[in-house]
XYZ file of N, CA and C in Angstrom:
855
model
N -8.126 -4.691 -7.900
C -7.183 -3.597 -7.653
C -7.262 -3.201 -6.187
N -6.168 -3.405 -5.466
C -6.116 -3.036 -4.051
C -5.586 -1.609 -3.964
N -6.356 -0.721 -3.348
C -6.030 0.706 -3.380
C -5.579 1.263 -2.032
N -5.508 0.494 -1.000
C -5.066 1.028 0.286
C -5.653 0.200 1.421
N -5.359 0.643 2.625
C -4.418 1.692 3.016
C -3.062 1.064 3.315
N -1.978 1.861 3.236
C -0.657 1.303 3.521
C -0.559 0.786 4.949
N 0.175 -0.313 5.109
C 0.440 -0.954 6.404
C -0.841 -1.424 7.083
N -1.777 -1.897 6.258
C -3.060 -2.371 6.797
C -3.346 -3.828 6.442
N -2.442 -4.484 5.754
C -2.660 -5.860 5.338
C -2.829 -6.014 3.846
N -2.619 -4.928 3.102
C -2.830 -4.986 1.655
C -1.819 -5.912 0.960
N -0.580 -5.941 1.438
C 0.413 -6.816 0.821
C 0.044 -8.279 1.013
N -0.406 -8.636 2.207
C -0.834 -10.019 2.450
C -1.994 -10.380 1.533
N -2.988 -9.504 1.425
C -4.126 -9.793 0.559
C -3.671 -9.933 -0.893
N -2.789 -9.057 -1.333
C -2.253 -9.136 -2.692
C -1.605 -10.496 -2.946
N -0.805 -10.963 -2.007
C -0.130 -12.245 -2.174
C -1.122 -13.400 -2.158
N -2.137 -13.332 -1.312
C -3.146 -14.385 -1.296
C -3.855 -14.463 -2.648
N -4.263 -13.317 -3.175
C -4.987 -13.295 -4.447
C -4.072 -13.722 -5.595
N -2.818 -13.305 -5.525
C -1.860 -13.646 -6.586
C -1.561 -15.141 -6.629
N -1.862 -15.852 -5.554
C -1.614 -17.289 -5.539
C -2.588 -18.087 -6.382
N -3.693 -17.479 -6.784
C -4.665 -18.183 -7.623
C -3.990 -18.588 -8.934
N -4.120 -19.831 -9.353
C -3.388 -20.281 -10.545
C -3.768 -19.562 -11.836
N -4.946 -18.947 -11.886
C -5.368 -18.243 -13.101
C -4.931 -16.778 -13.124
N -4.419 -16.283 -12.006
C -4.159 -14.849 -11.842
C -2.683 -14.554 -12.059
N -2.397 -13.380 -12.610
C -1.024 -12.908 -12.751
C -0.870 -11.621 -11.944
N 0.250 -11.491 -11.260
C 0.514 -10.335 -10.397
C 1.719 -9.560 -10.909
N 1.749 -8.251 -10.655
C 2.885 -7.454 -11.098
C 4.128 -7.771 -10.266
N 5.275 -7.546 -10.875
C 6.561 -7.825 -10.231
C 6.853 -6.799 -9.144
N 6.594 -5.542 -9.414
C 6.874 -4.466 -8.477
C 5.980 -4.583 -7.242
N 6.469 -4.007 -6.177
C 5.674 -4.006 -4.942
C 4.350 -3.274 -5.139
N 4.376 -2.199 -5.900
C 3.178 -1.398 -6.167
C 3.082 -1.120 -7.654
N 1.855 -0.827 -8.114
C 1.660 -0.433 -9.496
C 0.925 0.907 -9.529
N 1.665 2.025 -9.474
C 1.054 3.355 -9.361
C 0.608 3.950 -10.691
N 0.376 3.125 -11.690
C 0.024 3.571 -13.034
C -1.119 4.582 -13.044
N -2.191 4.318 -12.313
C -3.377 5.172 -12.381
C -3.173 6.519 -11.705
N -2.139 6.640 -10.882
C -1.871 7.900 -10.206
C -0.758 8.720 -10.824
N -0.180 8.240 -11.910
C 0.921 8.955 -12.573
C 0.460 9.408 -13.949
N 0.340 10.698 -14.134
C -0.236 11.246 -15.367
C 0.506 10.781 -16.609
N 1.838 10.835 -16.567
C 2.625 10.479 -17.743
C 2.453 9.005 -18.089
N 2.499 8.145 -17.064
C 2.310 6.719 -17.315
C 0.907 6.439 -17.842
N -0.077 7.057 -17.228
C -1.454 6.812 -17.637
C -1.670 7.236 -19.091
N -1.062 8.357 -19.464
C -1.183 8.827 -20.847
C -0.535 7.846 -21.821
N 0.451 7.084 -21.369
C 1.131 6.127 -22.226
C 0.320 4.885 -22.527
N -0.756 4.669 -21.772
C -1.647 3.567 -22.061
C -1.402 2.312 -21.252
N -2.446 1.489 -21.196
C -2.435 0.287 -20.374
C -1.447 -0.761 -20.885
N -1.337 -0.908 -22.200
C -0.436 -1.923 -22.745
C 1.002 -1.675 -22.300
N 1.407 -0.436 -22.290
C 2.763 -0.110 -21.863
C 2.941 -0.382 -20.369
N 1.888 -0.139 -19.594
C 1.963 -0.406 -18.154
C 2.109 -1.900 -17.887
N 1.360 -2.715 -18.604
C 1.475 -4.167 -18.435
C 2.891 -4.622 -18.770
N 3.454 -4.067 -19.835
C 4.823 -4.410 -20.223
C 5.818 -4.018 -19.137
N 5.578 -2.897 -18.480
C 6.495 -2.422 -17.452
C 6.388 -3.237 -16.163
N 5.169 -3.492 -15.722
C 4.967 -4.018 -14.373
C 4.828 -5.539 -14.293
N 4.423 -6.173 -15.393
C 4.170 -7.609 -15.359
C 5.210 -8.359 -16.188
N 5.440 -9.605 -15.814
C 6.331 -10.445 -16.610
C 5.721 -10.675 -17.991
N 6.558 -10.915 -18.991
C 6.036 -11.170 -20.341
C 5.112 -12.386 -20.366
N 4.160 -12.347 -21.296
C 3.316 -13.508 -21.503
C 2.069 -13.573 -20.654
N 1.652 -12.452 -20.040
C 0.432 -12.509 -19.233
C -0.804 -12.685 -20.112
N -0.719 -12.245 -21.365
C -1.838 -12.438 -22.282
C -3.123 -11.840 -21.757
N -4.183 -12.636 -21.804
C -5.492 -12.187 -21.340
C -5.817 -12.703 -19.941
N -4.812 -13.148 -19.217
C -5.050 -13.678 -17.867
C -5.580 -12.585 -16.947
N -6.434 -12.937 -15.992
C -6.863 -11.948 -14.989
C -5.653 -11.422 -14.217
N -5.644 -10.127 -13.946
C -4.522 -9.487 -13.271
C -4.939 -9.005 -11.890
N -4.013 -9.070 -10.948
C -4.214 -8.437 -9.644
C -3.161 -7.354 -9.510
N -3.562 -6.219 -8.960
C -2.658 -5.083 -8.820
C -2.875 -4.423 -7.468
N -1.861 -3.666 -7.042
C -1.932 -2.988 -5.743
C -1.252 -1.628 -5.848
N -1.937 -0.613 -5.392
C -1.332 0.704 -5.212
C -1.993 1.334 -3.992
N -1.309 1.238 -2.851
C -1.956 1.591 -1.592
C -2.158 3.087 -1.398
N -1.536 3.929 -2.242
C -1.780 5.363 -2.139
C -2.908 5.825 -3.063
N -3.438 4.919 -3.879
C -4.545 5.315 -4.757
C -5.776 5.718 -3.950
N -5.937 5.160 -2.759
C -7.077 5.520 -1.913
C -7.134 7.018 -1.643
N -5.976 7.670 -1.602
C -5.897 9.090 -1.259
C -5.883 9.985 -2.500
N -6.106 9.398 -3.658
C -6.013 10.128 -4.919
C -7.322 9.972 -5.701
N -8.238 10.936 -5.623
C -9.522 10.807 -6.316
C -9.379 10.621 -7.820
N -8.356 11.224 -8.411
C -8.145 11.060 -9.859
C -7.825 9.601 -10.179
N -6.939 8.990 -9.394
C -6.595 7.589 -9.617
C -7.813 6.699 -9.454
N -8.627 6.964 -8.443
C -9.832 6.157 -8.233
C -10.778 6.258 -9.422
N -10.973 7.453 -9.937
C -11.859 7.616 -11.095
C -11.295 6.903 -12.320
N -9.992 6.993 -12.521
C -9.386 6.312 -13.668
C -9.575 4.808 -13.577
N -9.385 4.252 -12.401
C -9.585 2.812 -12.228
C -11.026 2.438 -12.556
N -11.961 3.217 -12.017
C -13.375 2.904 -12.210
C -13.816 3.065 -13.656
N -13.298 4.090 -14.332
C -13.787 4.433 -15.665
C -13.090 3.678 -16.786
N -11.888 3.202 -16.561
C -11.129 2.570 -17.654
C -10.927 1.071 -17.465
N -11.381 0.513 -16.349
C -11.270 -0.924 -16.114
C -12.586 -1.434 -15.545
N -12.715 -2.742 -15.510
C -13.859 -3.359 -14.835
C -13.406 -4.027 -13.538
N -12.311 -3.528 -12.968
C -11.704 -4.143 -11.791
C -12.606 -4.052 -10.568
N -12.506 -5.064 -9.722
C -13.036 -4.980 -8.364
C -12.023 -4.179 -7.547
N -12.479 -3.128 -6.878
C -11.592 -2.210 -6.160
C -11.717 -2.478 -4.664
N -10.585 -2.717 -4.023
C -10.577 -3.196 -2.644
C -9.733 -2.270 -1.768
N -10.280 -1.916 -0.610
C -9.514 -1.189 0.405
C -9.475 -2.024 1.675
N -8.340 -1.999 2.353
C -8.179 -2.645 3.653
C -7.750 -1.564 4.639
N -8.497 -1.413 5.721
C -8.241 -0.351 6.691
C -7.876 -0.949 8.045
N -6.956 -0.282 8.711
C -6.451 -0.778 9.994
C -6.623 0.290 11.058
N -6.772 -0.141 12.296
C -6.759 0.798 13.416
C -5.661 1.839 13.169
N -6.012 3.125 13.099
C -5.035 4.115 12.634
C -3.865 4.366 13.577
N -3.972 3.976 14.843
C -2.843 4.202 15.758
C -1.693 3.238 15.458
N -1.889 1.926 15.524
C -0.776 1.039 15.145
C -0.387 1.163 13.672
N -1.372 1.522 12.813
C -1.036 1.721 11.398
C -0.022 2.849 11.243
N -0.221 3.959 11.979
C 0.697 5.097 11.898
C 2.100 4.695 12.332
N 2.189 3.922 13.408
C 3.503 3.506 13.899
C 4.182 2.576 12.897
N 3.427 1.636 12.311
C 3.992 0.744 11.309
C 4.468 1.521 10.087
N 3.713 2.548 9.716
C 4.078 3.369 8.564
C 5.392 4.110 8.839
N 5.539 4.627 10.041
C 6.794 5.292 10.417
C 7.964 4.308 10.344
N 7.770 3.102 10.870
C 8.848 2.110 10.831
C 9.218 1.759 9.395
N 8.220 1.673 8.526
C 8.502 1.342 7.130
C 9.257 2.491 6.451
N 8.892 3.732 6.764
C 9.592 4.885 6.188
C 11.050 4.900 6.631
N 11.318 4.526 7.870
C 12.691 4.405 8.335
C 13.421 3.290 7.584
N 12.734 2.184 7.371
C 13.322 1.045 6.677
C 13.765 1.418 5.272
N 12.957 2.221 4.594
C 13.231 2.573 3.204
C 14.109 3.812 3.048
N 14.474 4.448 4.145
C 15.341 5.614 4.059
C 14.602 6.908 3.787
N 13.267 6.886 3.801
C 12.503 8.106 3.566
C 12.541 9.022 4.782
N 12.610 8.420 5.956
C 12.461 9.156 7.213
C 13.750 9.075 8.018
N 14.239 10.251 8.489
C 15.415 10.238 9.354
C 15.093 10.684 10.778
N 13.807 10.888 11.085
C 13.426 11.179 12.463
C 13.733 9.956 13.325
N 14.399 10.180 14.448
C 14.888 9.070 15.259
C 13.786 8.392 16.053
N 12.673 9.080 16.296
C 11.577 8.505 17.068
C 10.252 8.736 16.351
N 9.278 7.912 16.689
C 7.935 8.052 16.146
C 7.363 9.424 16.484
N 7.587 9.861 17.703
C 7.058 11.160 18.125
C 7.647 12.291 17.293
N 8.939 12.199 16.995
C 9.560 13.222 16.160
C 8.978 13.184 14.745
N 8.748 11.991 14.230
C 8.134 11.870 12.912
C 6.750 12.488 12.879
N 5.954 12.244 13.923
C 4.622 12.848 13.995
C 4.704 14.368 14.053
N 5.668 14.887 14.811
C 5.810 16.337 14.921
C 6.187 16.956 13.583
N 7.018 16.275 12.802
C 7.426 16.805 11.500
C 6.289 16.758 10.477
N 5.336 15.876 10.698
C 4.289 15.659 9.708
C 3.523 16.937 9.383
N 3.319 17.774 10.381
C 2.542 18.996 10.167
C 3.153 19.901 9.113
N 4.470 19.838 8.940
C 5.139 20.689 7.962
C 5.341 20.045 6.615
N 4.795 18.861 6.431
C 4.985 18.149 5.171
C 3.732 18.264 4.305
N 3.895 18.565 3.030
C 2.727 18.720 2.168
C 2.021 17.386 1.954
N 0.727 17.454 1.794
C -0.072 16.258 1.494
C -0.686 16.424 0.119
N 0.179 16.553 -0.877
C -0.299 16.768 -2.236
C -0.659 15.473 -2.918
N -0.470 15.451 -4.209
C -0.863 14.298 -4.999
C 0.052 13.113 -4.726
N -0.522 11.947 -4.477
C 0.305 10.754 -4.320
C 1.012 10.419 -5.636
N 1.983 9.471 -5.676
C 2.221 8.548 -4.585
C 3.174 9.047 -3.515
N 4.173 9.879 -3.864
C 5.240 10.174 -2.902
C 4.829 11.171 -1.833
N 3.903 12.073 -2.133
C 3.671 13.204 -1.239
C 3.082 12.799 0.102
N 2.420 11.647 0.202
C 1.798 11.232 1.454
C 2.591 10.140 2.162
N 3.760 9.794 1.659
C 4.499 8.689 2.239
C 4.938 8.948 3.670
N 5.017 10.207 4.070
C 5.473 10.548 5.416
C 4.337 11.124 6.259
N 3.099 10.810 5.909
C 1.941 11.259 6.687
C 1.399 10.072 7.480
N 1.966 9.898 8.663
C 1.652 8.725 9.462
C 0.255 8.817 10.066
N -0.048 9.919 10.708
C -1.383 10.106 11.272
C -2.382 10.507 10.188
N -1.965 11.373 9.290
C -2.886 11.870 8.270
C -3.462 10.776 7.407
N -2.682 9.759 7.097
C -3.177 8.667 6.264
C -4.142 7.750 7.000
N -4.301 7.961 8.305
C -5.259 7.174 9.084
C -6.604 7.847 9.238
N -6.773 9.032 8.663
C -8.091 9.695 8.634
C -8.772 9.209 7.353
N -9.505 8.117 7.463
C -9.964 7.401 6.286
C -11.242 7.945 5.656
N -12.122 8.517 6.465
C -13.486 8.784 5.996
C -13.557 9.600 4.705
N -12.813 10.705 4.552
C -12.929 11.466 3.299
C -12.524 10.644 2.075
N -11.556 9.772 2.238
C -11.060 8.994 1.113
C -11.993 7.815 0.800
N -12.598 7.238 1.814
C -13.604 6.203 1.579
C -14.813 6.818 0.882
N -15.156 8.039 1.244
C -16.254 8.728 0.557
C -15.915 8.929 -0.920
N -14.670 9.298 -1.219
C -14.245 9.414 -2.627
C -14.325 8.066 -3.339
N -13.928 7.009 -2.649
C -14.008 5.664 -3.221
C -15.450 5.306 -3.555
N -16.358 5.600 -2.631
C -17.769 5.290 -2.854
C -18.332 6.103 -4.021
N -17.866 7.341 -4.162
C -18.365 8.192 -5.245
C -17.843 7.730 -6.604
N -16.641 7.174 -6.631
C -16.008 6.821 -7.901
C -16.377 5.434 -8.399
N -16.543 4.496 -7.481
C -16.662 3.083 -7.864
C -18.043 2.562 -7.489
N -18.768 1.955 -8.409
C -20.082 1.390 -8.086
C -20.005 0.363 -6.964
N -21.069 0.273 -6.192
C -21.077 -0.587 -5.008
C -20.766 -2.036 -5.341
N -21.254 -2.521 -6.493
C -21.033 -3.922 -6.836
C -19.593 -4.212 -7.225
N -18.783 -3.175 -7.409
C -17.380 -3.365 -7.802
C -16.402 -2.946 -6.719
N -16.853 -2.712 -5.526
C -15.938 -2.273 -4.472
C -16.193 -3.062 -3.196
N -15.119 -3.195 -2.424
C -15.208 -3.814 -1.115
C -14.255 -3.079 -0.178
N -14.689 -2.890 1.064
C -13.843 -2.307 2.109
C -13.793 -3.293 3.261
N -12.600 -3.733 3.592
C -12.398 -4.665 4.699
C -11.565 -3.980 5.783
N -11.616 -4.532 6.961
C -10.711 -4.133 8.036
C -9.592 -5.169 8.130
N -8.456 -4.751 8.653
C -7.352 -5.696 8.816
C -7.767 -6.850 9.713
N -8.687 -6.597 10.635
C -9.200 -7.675 11.480
C -9.922 -8.728 10.646
N -10.596 -8.312 9.576
C -11.277 -9.270 8.699
C -10.277 -10.231 8.077
N -9.109 -9.701 7.698
C -8.071 -10.560 7.130
C -7.476 -11.485 8.184
N -7.271 -10.943 9.371
C -6.646 -11.748 10.417
C -7.528 -12.922 10.832
N -8.845 -12.708 10.871
C -9.743 -13.761 11.352
C -10.447 -14.517 10.232
N -10.436 -13.985 9.008
C -11.197 -14.630 7.944
C -10.637 -14.371 6.567
N -9.321 -14.481 6.401
C -8.705 -14.180 5.106
C -9.230 -15.086 4.002
N -9.462 -16.360 4.312
C -9.959 -17.278 3.289
C -11.335 -16.843 2.793
N -12.185 -16.394 3.705
C -13.524 -15.925 3.318
C -13.422 -14.686 2.444
N -12.535 -13.745 2.809
C -12.352 -12.521 2.019
C -11.898 -12.882 0.606
N -10.916 -13.764 0.504
C -10.420 -14.155 -0.823
C -11.507 -14.839 -1.631
N -12.292 -15.713 -1.000
C -13.371 -16.401 -1.715
C -14.371 -15.407 -2.276
N -14.687 -14.390 -1.493
C -15.626 -13.371 -1.969
C -15.058 -12.617 -3.167
N -13.784 -12.263 -3.095
C -13.175 -11.506 -4.189
C -13.001 -12.364 -5.440
N -12.650 -13.626 -5.278
C -12.554 -14.501 -6.451
C -13.916 -14.630 -7.132
N -14.968 -14.742 -6.336
C -16.309 -14.858 -6.911
C -16.698 -13.579 -7.642
N -16.407 -12.428 -7.027
C -16.717 -11.144 -7.671
C -15.985 -11.000 -9.002
N -14.774 -11.509 -9.065
C -13.967 -11.399 -10.277
C -14.297 -12.485 -11.296
N -15.231 -13.366 -10.964
C -15.603 -14.418 -11.895
C -14.576 -15.519 -12.017
N -13.783 -15.734 -10.974
C -12.739 -16.755 -10.986
C -13.214 -18.022 -10.275
N -12.706 -19.168 -10.666
C -13.069 -20.399 -9.960
C -12.539 -20.380 -8.528
N -13.173 -21.137 -7.641
C -12.720 -21.152 -6.239
C -11.266 -21.589 -6.109
N -10.622 -21.015 -5.118
C -9.235 -21.376 -4.818
C -8.975 -21.012 -3.364
N -8.281 -21.888 -2.645
C -7.975 -21.639 -1.235
C -6.498 -21.290 -1.093
N -6.181 -20.013 -0.903
C -4.767 -19.624 -0.742
C -4.236 -20.034 0.624
N -2.930 -20.035 0.735
C -2.279 -20.334 2.008
C -2.284 -19.065 2.854
N -3.320 -18.919 3.650
C -3.464 -17.689 4.442
C -2.711 -17.768 5.759
N -2.075 -18.897 6.037
C -1.294 -19.015 7.270
C 0.087 -18.411 7.126
N 0.523 -18.210 5.896
C 1.865 -17.678 5.660
C 1.881 -16.170 5.902
N 2.885 -15.685 6.624
C 3.010 -14.257 6.892
C 3.585 -13.502 5.702
N 3.184 -12.243 5.574
C 3.696 -11.390 4.509
C 3.964 -9.993 5.077
N 5.081 -9.393 4.647
C 5.380 -8.005 4.983
C 5.473 -7.773 6.490
N 6.128 -8.704 7.182
C 6.316 -8.521 8.617
C 7.181 -7.287 8.894
N 7.007 -6.729 10.078
C 7.751 -5.523 10.439
C 9.248 -5.798 10.435
N 9.995 -4.887 9.837
C 11.455 -5.005 9.780
C 12.070 -3.635 10.034
N 13.354 -3.639 10.349
C 14.077 -2.398 10.605
C 15.363 -2.408 9.784
N 15.875 -1.223 9.414
C 17.124 -1.200 8.650
C 18.311 -1.586 9.523
N 19.191 -2.423 8.973
C 20.434 -2.702 9.693
C 21.295 -1.441 9.746
N 21.214 -0.636 8.686
C 21.916 0.640 8.647
C 20.966 1.686 8.061
N 20.507 2.614 8.898
C 19.624 3.673 8.414
C 20.359 4.562 7.414
N 21.655 4.749 7.629
C 22.434 5.587 6.712
C 22.497 4.938 5.327
N 22.729 3.624 5.293
C 22.759 2.943 3.991
C 21.413 3.064 3.288
N 20.313 2.933 4.031
C 18.983 3.046 3.429
C 18.808 4.402 2.768
N 19.279 5.471 3.427
C 19.141 6.811 2.853
C 20.047 6.990 1.631
N 21.275 6.473 1.718
C 22.205 6.596 0.588
C 21.685 5.814 -0.615
N 21.185 4.621 -0.389
C 20.669 3.805 -1.484
C 19.437 4.455 -2.105
N 18.600 5.061 -1.277
C 17.435 5.775 -1.802
C 17.873 6.934 -2.691
N 18.865 7.708 -2.234
C 19.352 8.849 -3.022
C 19.921 8.391 -4.356
N 20.558 7.221 -4.376
C 21.150 6.715 -5.616
C 20.103 6.343 -6.654
N 18.853 6.165 -6.204
C 17.785 5.771 -7.122
C 16.989 6.960 -7.668
N 17.299 8.162 -7.213
C 16.509 9.322 -7.614
C 16.799 9.716 -9.065
N 15.812 10.302 -9.748
C 16.032 10.751 -11.132
C 17.233 11.685 -11.231
N 18.053 11.478 -12.242
C 19.232 12.310 -12.453
C 20.485 11.791 -11.788
N 20.353 10.778 -10.916
C 21.540 10.234 -10.255
C 22.358 9.416 -11.252
N 23.668 9.263 -11.020
C 24.489 8.453 -11.926
C 23.967 7.028 -12.089
N 23.498 6.426 -10.983
C 22.989 5.069 -11.063
C 21.757 4.993 -11.959
N 20.862 5.973 -11.838
C 19.668 5.977 -12.678
C 20.029 6.145 -14.142
N 21.031 6.975 -14.423
C 21.437 7.168 -15.819
C 22.028 5.881 -16.399
N 22.837 5.169 -15.588
C 23.424 3.918 -16.048
C 22.353 2.858 -16.307
N 21.289 2.926 -15.513
C 20.261 1.893 -15.593
C 19.121 2.261 -16.526
N 19.280 3.343 -17.287
C 18.168 3.862 -18.088
C 17.631 2.841 -19.079
N 18.472 1.957 -19.571
C 18.042 0.991 -20.588
C 17.661 -0.374 -20.002
N 17.749 -0.501 -18.688
C 17.426 -1.780 -18.054
C 15.918 -1.840 -17.804
N 15.260 -2.952 -18.120
C 13.819 -3.058 -17.878
C 13.461 -2.778 -16.426
N 12.335 -2.107 -16.230
C 11.908 -1.731 -14.891
C 11.768 -2.939 -13.973
N 11.274 -4.050 -14.504
C 11.101 -5.256 -13.680
C 12.439 -5.742 -13.137
N 13.473 -5.684 -13.996
C 14.811 -6.130 -13.579
C 15.369 -5.209 -12.498
N 15.193 -3.905 -12.702
C 15.666 -2.941 -11.701
C 14.970 -3.149 -10.364
N 13.668 -3.393 -10.438
C 12.934 -3.585 -9.184
C 13.454 -4.807 -8.435
N 13.671 -5.902 -9.157
C 14.154 -7.110 -8.489
C 15.525 -6.886 -7.859
N 16.390 -6.143 -8.546
C 17.706 -5.845 -7.984
C 17.582 -4.958 -6.749
N 16.733 -3.946 -6.850
C 16.526 -3.059 -5.708
C 15.947 -3.811 -4.513
N 15.028 -4.702 -4.791
C 14.417 -5.497 -3.727
C 15.476 -6.331 -2.999
N 16.369 -6.970 -3.751
C 17.400 -7.796 -3.134
C 18.341 -6.973 -2.264
N 18.742 -5.784 -2.761
C 19.620 -4.924 -1.967
C 18.917 -4.478 -0.690
N 17.661 -4.075 -0.818
C 16.909 -3.653 0.362
C 16.807 -4.785 1.384
N 16.554 -5.992 0.899
C 16.402 -7.115 1.826
C 17.695 -7.391 2.593
N 18.839 -7.191 1.957
C 20.109 -7.394 2.642
C 20.303 -6.407 3.789
N 19.632 -5.258 3.699
C 19.772 -4.238 4.737
C 18.637 -4.305 5.758
N 17.870 -5.370 5.744
C 16.733 -5.482 6.657
C 17.020 -6.487 7.756
N 16.558 -6.141 8.955
C 16.673 -7.043 10.091
C 15.393 -7.003 10.898
N 15.317 -7.763 11.975
C 14.110 -7.762 12.808
C 13.821 -6.370 13.351
N 12.538 -6.023 13.412
C 12.149 -4.708 13.930
C 12.109 -4.742 15.448
N 12.436 -3.636 16.103
C 12.278 -3.577 17.555
C 10.815 -3.823 17.920
N 10.587 -4.518 19.016
C 9.226 -4.877 19.404
C 8.598 -3.882 20.374
N 9.277 -2.765 20.659
C 8.756 -1.797 21.620
C 7.431 -1.220 21.136
N 6.407 -1.201 21.972
C 5.107 -0.644 21.572
C 5.152 0.872 21.513
N 4.093 1.457 20.979
C 3.966 2.910 20.972
C 3.877 3.396 22.414
N 4.548 4.500 22.706
C 4.474 5.091 24.037
C 3.006 5.308 24.417
N 2.586 4.913 25.618
C 1.171 5.030 25.996
C 0.609 6.441 25.854
N 1.389 7.447 26.199
C 0.898 8.817 26.074
C 0.703 9.200 24.608
N 1.635 8.770 23.758
C 1.501 9.042 22.321
C 0.273 8.340 21.765
N 0.087 7.080 22.159
C -1.063 6.316 21.679
C -2.373 6.955 22.134
N -2.421 7.411 23.385
C -3.641 8.037 23.889
C -3.957 9.315 23.125
N -2.926 10.111 22.838
C -3.140 11.330 22.076
C -3.650 11.052 20.677
N -3.115 10.012 20.044
C -3.579 9.651 18.712
C -5.013 9.121 18.745
N -5.337 8.329 19.753
C -6.713 7.831 19.846
C -7.702 8.982 19.964
N -7.346 10.000 20.756
C -8.211 11.171 20.865
C -8.334 11.878 19.517
N -7.246 11.966 18.809
C -7.251 12.637 17.497
C -8.123 11.892 16.485
N -8.129 10.559 16.580
C -8.860 9.765 15.596
C -10.310 9.484 15.993
N -10.706 9.827 17.194
C -12.029 9.424 17.663
C -13.145 9.926 16.746
N -13.100 11.205 16.403
C -14.120 11.760 15.514
C -14.070 11.159 14.114
N -12.892 11.139 13.456
C -12.802 10.501 12.137
C -13.220 9.034 12.135
N -12.912 8.302 13.220
C -13.324 6.900 13.277
C -14.846 6.769 13.333
N -15.498 7.674 14.075
C -16.955 7.639 14.155
C -17.575 7.942 12.790
N -16.978 8.886 12.063
C -17.458 9.206 10.723
C -17.295 8.009 9.793
N -16.173 7.321 9.893
C -15.938 6.143 9.071
C -16.925 5.033 9.416
N -17.188 4.848 10.702
C -18.139 3.810 11.121
C -19.506 4.048 10.498
N -19.933 5.299 10.429
C -21.213 5.615 9.799
C -21.192 5.264 8.313
N -20.086 5.560 7.638
C -19.977 5.259 6.213
C -20.023 3.757 5.950
N -19.330 2.987 6.794
C -19.223 1.551 6.578
C -20.406 0.780 7.153
N -21.104 1.407 8.078
C -22.211 0.722 8.724
C -21.768 -0.383 9.655
N -20.636 -0.182 10.318
C -20.152 -1.172 11.270
C -19.426 -0.485 12.415
N -19.387 -1.113 13.551
C -18.787 -0.517 14.734
C -17.265 -0.536 14.659
N -16.671 0.572 15.091
C -15.214 0.670 15.167
C -14.782 1.069 16.578
N -15.619 0.807 17.557
C -15.315 1.236 18.924
C -14.043 0.579 19.465
N -13.692 -0.593 18.942
C -12.465 -1.256 19.399
C -11.246 -0.416 19.084
N -11.314 0.444 18.071
C -10.186 1.282 17.720
C -9.971 2.413 18.725
N -10.933 2.678 19.556
C -10.861 3.816 20.479
C -10.316 3.434 21.849
N -9.897 2.175 22.010
C -9.428 1.748 23.329
C -8.016 1.182 23.224
């Protein structure tokens, strides 16, 4: 179970693990079952029916919910009701924040025209229970230490792993081998050279917002689709979203903005380094 952090390489890791011939992966981009009270109360069998293709049987499953890292209740549920290996991937919080802002623009969640404007708005946005409440917290989601501490408290050491995005970039095959072994799976070498979840931008930001609104509970489209299986709806939504995606602008974060964020993260990064027992000084430059 991959629990975070968003825009840190979790999608790539999910795809690498899902490539194992013995493993089955959910159809949806995320599986927020453990963080949704109503879904969790409905039971695991219903969740498998919703998120996975029919016929998974007793096959090992891989799942991803990148906001679970910020939800202590979800972490406890994963630890207490499954025997899953729980994995977090963390990225330098400055570029992670910028990537998160770009993704929010792509999906129509964010209408701030610049990263700086998005950061300024963040202070007025609640950081309540995930999954949706933290989707627009670009800097806040990069303060990892309190959430890693919750992860350590909830999940036994032998069932958890925390990697950095650099670990995936330089040693994805090694990371996958370790996780396959922990899960009791036979060795398998995934294609780690293939890119996943590359940065993209909306061809029309207005269309992204309109399409998002059409998917909200109570909308006419949602009422029409009430009887359609969730997997089918997700695949249709994915195709529409992809049609509205184009190459992302390559402009880097403004140097002054980046410097301010590095100063903001310096203390939290040092706290995280102590928790992980590894140096994170590269994140401060």
